[in-house]
mmCIF file of C-alpha atoms in Angstrom:
data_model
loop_
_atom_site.group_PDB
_atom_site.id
_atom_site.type_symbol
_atom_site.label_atom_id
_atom_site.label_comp_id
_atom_site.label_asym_id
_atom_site.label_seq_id
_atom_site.Cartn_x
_atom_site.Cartn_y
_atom_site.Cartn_z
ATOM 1 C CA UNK A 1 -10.364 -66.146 -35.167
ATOM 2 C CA UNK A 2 -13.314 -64.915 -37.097
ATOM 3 C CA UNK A 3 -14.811 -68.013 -39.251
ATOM 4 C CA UNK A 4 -18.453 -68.263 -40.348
ATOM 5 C CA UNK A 5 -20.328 -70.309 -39.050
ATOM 6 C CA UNK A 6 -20.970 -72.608 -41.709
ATOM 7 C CA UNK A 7 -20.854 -76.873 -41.410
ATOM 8 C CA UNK A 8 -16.865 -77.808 -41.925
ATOM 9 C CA UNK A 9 -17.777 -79.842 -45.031
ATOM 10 C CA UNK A 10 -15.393 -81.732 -47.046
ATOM 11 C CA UNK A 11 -12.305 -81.892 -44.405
ATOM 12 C CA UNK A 12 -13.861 -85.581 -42.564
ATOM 13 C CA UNK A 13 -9.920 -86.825 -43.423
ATOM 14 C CA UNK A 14 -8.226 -83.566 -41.825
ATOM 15 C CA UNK A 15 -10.353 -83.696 -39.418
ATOM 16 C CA UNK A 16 -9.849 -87.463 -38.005
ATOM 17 C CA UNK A 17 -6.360 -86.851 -38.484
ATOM 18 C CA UNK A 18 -6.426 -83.718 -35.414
ATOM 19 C CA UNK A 19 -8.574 -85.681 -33.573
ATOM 20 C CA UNK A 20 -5.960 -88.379 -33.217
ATOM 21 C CA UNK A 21 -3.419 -86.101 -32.164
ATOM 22 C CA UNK A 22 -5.619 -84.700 -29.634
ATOM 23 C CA UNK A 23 -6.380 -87.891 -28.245
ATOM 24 C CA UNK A 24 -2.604 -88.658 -27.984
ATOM 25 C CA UNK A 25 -2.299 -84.919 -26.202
ATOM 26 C CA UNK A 26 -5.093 -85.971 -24.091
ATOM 27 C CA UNK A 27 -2.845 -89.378 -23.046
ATOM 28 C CA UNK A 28 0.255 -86.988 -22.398
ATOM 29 C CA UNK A 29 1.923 -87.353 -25.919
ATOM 30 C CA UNK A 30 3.192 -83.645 -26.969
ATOM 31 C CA UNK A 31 2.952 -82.993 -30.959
ATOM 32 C CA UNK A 32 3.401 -79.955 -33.291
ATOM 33 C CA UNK A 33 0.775 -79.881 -36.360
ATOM 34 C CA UNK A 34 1.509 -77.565 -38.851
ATOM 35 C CA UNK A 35 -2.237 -77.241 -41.401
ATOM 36 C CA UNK A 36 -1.292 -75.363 -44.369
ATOM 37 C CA UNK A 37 -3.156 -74.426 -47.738
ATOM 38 C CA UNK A 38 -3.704 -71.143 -50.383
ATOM 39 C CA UNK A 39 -5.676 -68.351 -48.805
ATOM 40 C CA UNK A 40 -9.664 -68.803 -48.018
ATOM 41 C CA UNK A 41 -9.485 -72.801 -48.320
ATOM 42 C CA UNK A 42 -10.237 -73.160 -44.797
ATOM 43 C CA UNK A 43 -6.923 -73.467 -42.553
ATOM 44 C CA UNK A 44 -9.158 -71.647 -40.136
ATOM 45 C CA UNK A 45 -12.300 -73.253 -39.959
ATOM 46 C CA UNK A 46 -10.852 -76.626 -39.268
ATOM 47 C CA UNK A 47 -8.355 -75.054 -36.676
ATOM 48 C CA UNK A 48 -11.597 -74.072 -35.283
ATOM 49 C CA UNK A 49 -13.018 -77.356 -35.289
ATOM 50 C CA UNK A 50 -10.295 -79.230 -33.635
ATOM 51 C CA UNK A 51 -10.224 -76.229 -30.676
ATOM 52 C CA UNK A 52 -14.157 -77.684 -30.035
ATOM 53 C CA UNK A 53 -12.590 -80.584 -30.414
ATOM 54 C CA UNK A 54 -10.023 -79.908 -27.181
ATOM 55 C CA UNK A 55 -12.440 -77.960 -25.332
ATOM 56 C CA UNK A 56 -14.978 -81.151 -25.076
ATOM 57 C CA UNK A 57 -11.732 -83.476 -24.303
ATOM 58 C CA UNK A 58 -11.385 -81.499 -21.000
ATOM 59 C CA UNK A 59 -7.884 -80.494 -22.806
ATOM 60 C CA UNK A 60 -6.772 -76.363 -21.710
ATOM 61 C CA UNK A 61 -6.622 -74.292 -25.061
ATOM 62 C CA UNK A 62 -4.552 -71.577 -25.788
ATOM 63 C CA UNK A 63 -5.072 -69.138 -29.186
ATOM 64 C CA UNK A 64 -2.839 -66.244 -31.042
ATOM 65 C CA UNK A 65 -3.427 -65.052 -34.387
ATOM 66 C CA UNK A 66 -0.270 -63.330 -35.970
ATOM 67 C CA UNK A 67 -1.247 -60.610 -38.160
ATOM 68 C CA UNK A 68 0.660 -58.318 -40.459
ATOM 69 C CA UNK A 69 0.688 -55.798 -38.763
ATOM 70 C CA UNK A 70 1.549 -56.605 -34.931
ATOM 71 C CA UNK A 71 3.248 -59.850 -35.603
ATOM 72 C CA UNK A 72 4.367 -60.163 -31.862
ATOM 73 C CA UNK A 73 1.430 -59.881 -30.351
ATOM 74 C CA UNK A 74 0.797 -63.776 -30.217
ATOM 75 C CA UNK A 75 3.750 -64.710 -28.045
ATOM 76 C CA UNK A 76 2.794 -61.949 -25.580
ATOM 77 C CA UNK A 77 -0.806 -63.071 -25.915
ATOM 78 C CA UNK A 78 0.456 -66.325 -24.535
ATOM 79 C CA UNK A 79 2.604 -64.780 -21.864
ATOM 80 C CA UNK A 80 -1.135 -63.013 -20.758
ATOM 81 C CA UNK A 81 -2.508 -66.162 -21.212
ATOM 82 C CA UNK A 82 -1.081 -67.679 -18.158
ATOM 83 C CA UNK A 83 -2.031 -64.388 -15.681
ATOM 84 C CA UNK A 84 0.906 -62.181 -16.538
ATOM 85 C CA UNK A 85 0.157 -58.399 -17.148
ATOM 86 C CA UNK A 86 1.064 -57.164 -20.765
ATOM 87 C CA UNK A 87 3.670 -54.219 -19.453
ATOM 88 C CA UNK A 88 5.752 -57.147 -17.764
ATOM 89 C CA UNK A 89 5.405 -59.583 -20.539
ATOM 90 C CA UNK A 90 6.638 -56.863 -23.407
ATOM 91 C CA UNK A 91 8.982 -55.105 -20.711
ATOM 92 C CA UNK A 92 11.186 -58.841 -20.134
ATOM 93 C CA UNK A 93 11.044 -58.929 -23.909
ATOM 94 C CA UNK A 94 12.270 -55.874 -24.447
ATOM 95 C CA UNK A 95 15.390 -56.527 -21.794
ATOM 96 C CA UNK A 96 15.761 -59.404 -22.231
ATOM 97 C CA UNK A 97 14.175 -61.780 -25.236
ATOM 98 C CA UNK A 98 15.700 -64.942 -23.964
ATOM 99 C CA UNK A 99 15.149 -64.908 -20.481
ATOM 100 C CA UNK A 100 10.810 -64.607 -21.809
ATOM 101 C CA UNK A 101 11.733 -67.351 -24.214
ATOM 102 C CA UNK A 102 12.376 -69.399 -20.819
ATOM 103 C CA UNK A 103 9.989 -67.740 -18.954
ATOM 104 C CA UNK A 104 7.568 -68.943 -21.423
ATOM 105 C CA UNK A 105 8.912 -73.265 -21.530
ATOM 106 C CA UNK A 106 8.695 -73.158 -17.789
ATOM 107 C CA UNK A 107 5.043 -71.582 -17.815
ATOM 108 C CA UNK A 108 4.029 -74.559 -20.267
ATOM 109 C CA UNK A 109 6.184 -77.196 -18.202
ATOM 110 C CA UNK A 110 4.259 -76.230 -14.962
ATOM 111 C CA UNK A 111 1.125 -76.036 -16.527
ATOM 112 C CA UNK A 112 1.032 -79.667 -17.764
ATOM 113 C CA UNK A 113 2.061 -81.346 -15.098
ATOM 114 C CA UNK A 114 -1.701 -80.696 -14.350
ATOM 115 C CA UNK A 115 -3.465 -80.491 -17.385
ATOM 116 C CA UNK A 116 -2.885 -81.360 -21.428
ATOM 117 C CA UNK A 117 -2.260 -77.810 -23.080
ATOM 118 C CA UNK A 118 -2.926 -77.258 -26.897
ATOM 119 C CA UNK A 119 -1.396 -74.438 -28.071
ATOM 120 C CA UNK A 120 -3.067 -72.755 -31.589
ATOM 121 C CA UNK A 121 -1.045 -69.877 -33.510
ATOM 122 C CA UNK A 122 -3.161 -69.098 -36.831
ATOM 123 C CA UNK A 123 -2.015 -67.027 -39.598
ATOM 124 C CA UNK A 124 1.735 -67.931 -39.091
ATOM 125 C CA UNK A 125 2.859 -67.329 -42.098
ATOM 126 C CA UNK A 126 3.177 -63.544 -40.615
ATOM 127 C CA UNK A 127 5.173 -64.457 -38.066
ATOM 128 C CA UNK A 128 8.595 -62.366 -36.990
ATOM 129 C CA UNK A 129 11.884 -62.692 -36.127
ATOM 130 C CA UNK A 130 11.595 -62.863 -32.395
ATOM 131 C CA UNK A 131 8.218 -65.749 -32.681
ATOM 132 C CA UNK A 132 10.442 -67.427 -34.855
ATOM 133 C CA UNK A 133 13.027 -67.823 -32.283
ATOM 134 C CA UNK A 134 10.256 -68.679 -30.208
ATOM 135 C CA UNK A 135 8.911 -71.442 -32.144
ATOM 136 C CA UNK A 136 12.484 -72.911 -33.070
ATOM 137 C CA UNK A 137 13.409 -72.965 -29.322
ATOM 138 C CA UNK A 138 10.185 -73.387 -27.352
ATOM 139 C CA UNK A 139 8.411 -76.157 -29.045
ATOM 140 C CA UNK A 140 11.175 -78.858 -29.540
ATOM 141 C CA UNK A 141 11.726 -78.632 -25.548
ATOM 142 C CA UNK A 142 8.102 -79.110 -24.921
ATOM 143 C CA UNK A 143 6.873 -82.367 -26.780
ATOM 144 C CA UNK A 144 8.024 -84.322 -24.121
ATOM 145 C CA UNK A 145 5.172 -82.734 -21.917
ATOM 146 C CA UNK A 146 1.807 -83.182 -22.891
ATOM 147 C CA UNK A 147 1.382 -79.758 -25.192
ATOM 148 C CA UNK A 148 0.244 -79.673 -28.320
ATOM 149 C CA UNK A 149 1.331 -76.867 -31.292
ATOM 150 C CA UNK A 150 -1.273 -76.229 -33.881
ATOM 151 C CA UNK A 151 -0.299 -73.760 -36.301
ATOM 152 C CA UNK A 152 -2.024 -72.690 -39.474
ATOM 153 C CA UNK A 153 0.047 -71.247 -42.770
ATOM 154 C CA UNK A 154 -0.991 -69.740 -46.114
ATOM 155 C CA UNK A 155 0.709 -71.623 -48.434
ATOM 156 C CA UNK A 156 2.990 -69.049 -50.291
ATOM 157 C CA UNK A 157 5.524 -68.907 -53.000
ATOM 158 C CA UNK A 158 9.148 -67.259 -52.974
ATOM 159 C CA UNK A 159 9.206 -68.349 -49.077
ATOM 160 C CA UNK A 160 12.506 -68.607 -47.801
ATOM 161 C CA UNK A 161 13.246 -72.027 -45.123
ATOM 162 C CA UNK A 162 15.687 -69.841 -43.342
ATOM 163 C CA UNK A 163 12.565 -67.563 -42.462
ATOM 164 C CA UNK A 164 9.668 -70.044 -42.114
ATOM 165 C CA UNK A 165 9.981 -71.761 -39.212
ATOM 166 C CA UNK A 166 7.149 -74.561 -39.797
ATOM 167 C CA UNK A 167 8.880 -75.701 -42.556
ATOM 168 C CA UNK A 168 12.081 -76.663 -39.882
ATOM 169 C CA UNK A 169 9.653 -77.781 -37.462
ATOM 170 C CA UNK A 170 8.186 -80.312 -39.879
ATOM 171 C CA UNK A 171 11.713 -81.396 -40.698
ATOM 172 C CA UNK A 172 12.044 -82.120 -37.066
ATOM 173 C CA UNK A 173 9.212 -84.215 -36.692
ATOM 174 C CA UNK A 174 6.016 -82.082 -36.947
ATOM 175 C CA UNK A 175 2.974 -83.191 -38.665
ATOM 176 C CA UNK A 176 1.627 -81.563 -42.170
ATOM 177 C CA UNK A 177 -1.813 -81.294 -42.992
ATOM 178 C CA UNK A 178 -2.209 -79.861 -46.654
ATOM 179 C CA UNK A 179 -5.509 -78.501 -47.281
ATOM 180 C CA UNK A 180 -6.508 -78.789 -51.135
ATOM 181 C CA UNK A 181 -9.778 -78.149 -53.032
ATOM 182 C CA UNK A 182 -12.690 -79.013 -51.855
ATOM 183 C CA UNK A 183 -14.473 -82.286 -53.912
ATOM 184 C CA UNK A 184 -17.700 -81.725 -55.791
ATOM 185 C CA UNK A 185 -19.618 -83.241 -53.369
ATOM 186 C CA UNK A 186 -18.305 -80.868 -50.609
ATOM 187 C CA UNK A 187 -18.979 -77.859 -52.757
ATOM 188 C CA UNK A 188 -23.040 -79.032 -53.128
ATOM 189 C CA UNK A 189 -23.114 -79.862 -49.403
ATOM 190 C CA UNK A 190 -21.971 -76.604 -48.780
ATOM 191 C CA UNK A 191 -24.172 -74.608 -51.077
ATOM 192 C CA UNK A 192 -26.971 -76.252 -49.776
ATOM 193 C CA UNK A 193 -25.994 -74.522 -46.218
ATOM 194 C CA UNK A 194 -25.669 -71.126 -47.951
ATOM 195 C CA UNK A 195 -28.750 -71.292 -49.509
ATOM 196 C CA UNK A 196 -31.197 -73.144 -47.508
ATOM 197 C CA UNK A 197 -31.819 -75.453 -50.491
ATOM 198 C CA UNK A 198 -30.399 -77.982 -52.802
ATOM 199 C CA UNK A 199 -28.006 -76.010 -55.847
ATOM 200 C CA UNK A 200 -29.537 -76.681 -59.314
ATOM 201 C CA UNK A 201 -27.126 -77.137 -62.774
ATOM 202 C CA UNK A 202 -27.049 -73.318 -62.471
ATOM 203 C CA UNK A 203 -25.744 -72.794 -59.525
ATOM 204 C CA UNK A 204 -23.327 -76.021 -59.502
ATOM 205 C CA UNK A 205 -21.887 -74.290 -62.543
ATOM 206 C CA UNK A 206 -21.061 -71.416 -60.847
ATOM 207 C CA UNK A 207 -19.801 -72.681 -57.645
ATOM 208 C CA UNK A 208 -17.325 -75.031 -59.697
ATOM 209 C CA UNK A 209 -15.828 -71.537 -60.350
ATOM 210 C CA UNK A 210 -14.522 -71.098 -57.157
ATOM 211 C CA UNK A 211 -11.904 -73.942 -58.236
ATOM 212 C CA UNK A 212 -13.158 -75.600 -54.583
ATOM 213 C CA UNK A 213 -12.335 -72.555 -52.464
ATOM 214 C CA UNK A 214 -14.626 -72.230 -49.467
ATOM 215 C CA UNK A 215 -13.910 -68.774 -49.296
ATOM 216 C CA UNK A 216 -14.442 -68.005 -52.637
ATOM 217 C CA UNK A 217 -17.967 -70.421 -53.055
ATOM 218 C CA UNK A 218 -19.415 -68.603 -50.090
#
């Protein structure tokens, strides 16, 4: 994922909130997270932040980012993920879309009976029909392991529950993180970064423009 490198500012609630859930990954408890919000308000950056997070709690980290335009490439990312060669991974998929699906629980179920795994899938709001079977089958079986699903959604209007899968999954117990504007005070803190100094009126007026986008501010 491709995220400036800028301070996370504003997100100290979010950001507590992932850390708890990692902690209880950490201690063995499985959890899906699903952290949701408009475009450029900063699903990504605090994804991110809670993969440092993992990384320092000794806890194995695996990422996919859906996009547009090759929507299946995260499930097959995570099939490479654990050592298995791209033309095998997309081959079994191709003959035979259940027996990867799995494939895939008993590569997760083997890995943590060793280590906590957190599993991140960013931009799912691209996903397709096949990661959406994924998702609906793989992810209930595998919260009684110690894995952890964090997935990150643009929230979107016109969105249909039999096609968006995260909206199911926090039906069936997953966690929601909305991300919403960021406050005044976030929006200074994070001008100040930008800019190397302290925003005047001027420049407060203006960033109050960006209706407390990160994206849009920066």
């Amino acid at each position: 994922m491709q995220v400036t490198e800028y301070p996370l500012v504003g997100r100290d609630v979010e950001l507590s909130e992932l850390r708890e859930v990692l902690k209880a990954l950490e201690e063995g408890a499985g959890s899906c997270t699903i952290v949701e919000g408009p475009a450029g308000i900063g699903k990504s950056r605090l994804v991110t932040a809670a993969i440092r997070e993992a990384e320092d709690l000794d806890i194995d980290v695996i990422t996919g980012q859906v996009t547009e335009l090759d929507k299946a490439a995260p499930l097959m990312m995570t099939m490479n993920s654990y050592g298995r060669g791209p033309k095998d991974a997309h081959g079994s998929a191709r003959d035979d879309r259940f027996r990867l699906l799995n494939r895939l629980s008993e590569l997760i179920e083997d890995h943590t009976w060793t280590r906590p795994l957190l599993i991140v899938l960013d931009d799912a709001q691209w996903v397709d029909e096949f990661t959406v079977l994924a998702l609906r089958t793989v992810i209930p079986t595998s919260l009684s392991s110690p894995v952890g699903w964090l997935l990150a959604r643009r929230t979107a209007s016109g969105r249909t529950r039999a096609h968006d899968p995260t909206d199911l999954l926090i039906d069936e117990g997953g966690r929601r993180l909305f991300l919403g504007p960021l406050p005044e005070d976030a929006m200074a803190a994070l001008c100040t970064s930008i800019l190397g100094a302290r925003p005047d009126e001027t420049v407060r007026g203006l960033a109050a423009r960006s209706g407390g986008n990160p994206f849009l501010l920066e």
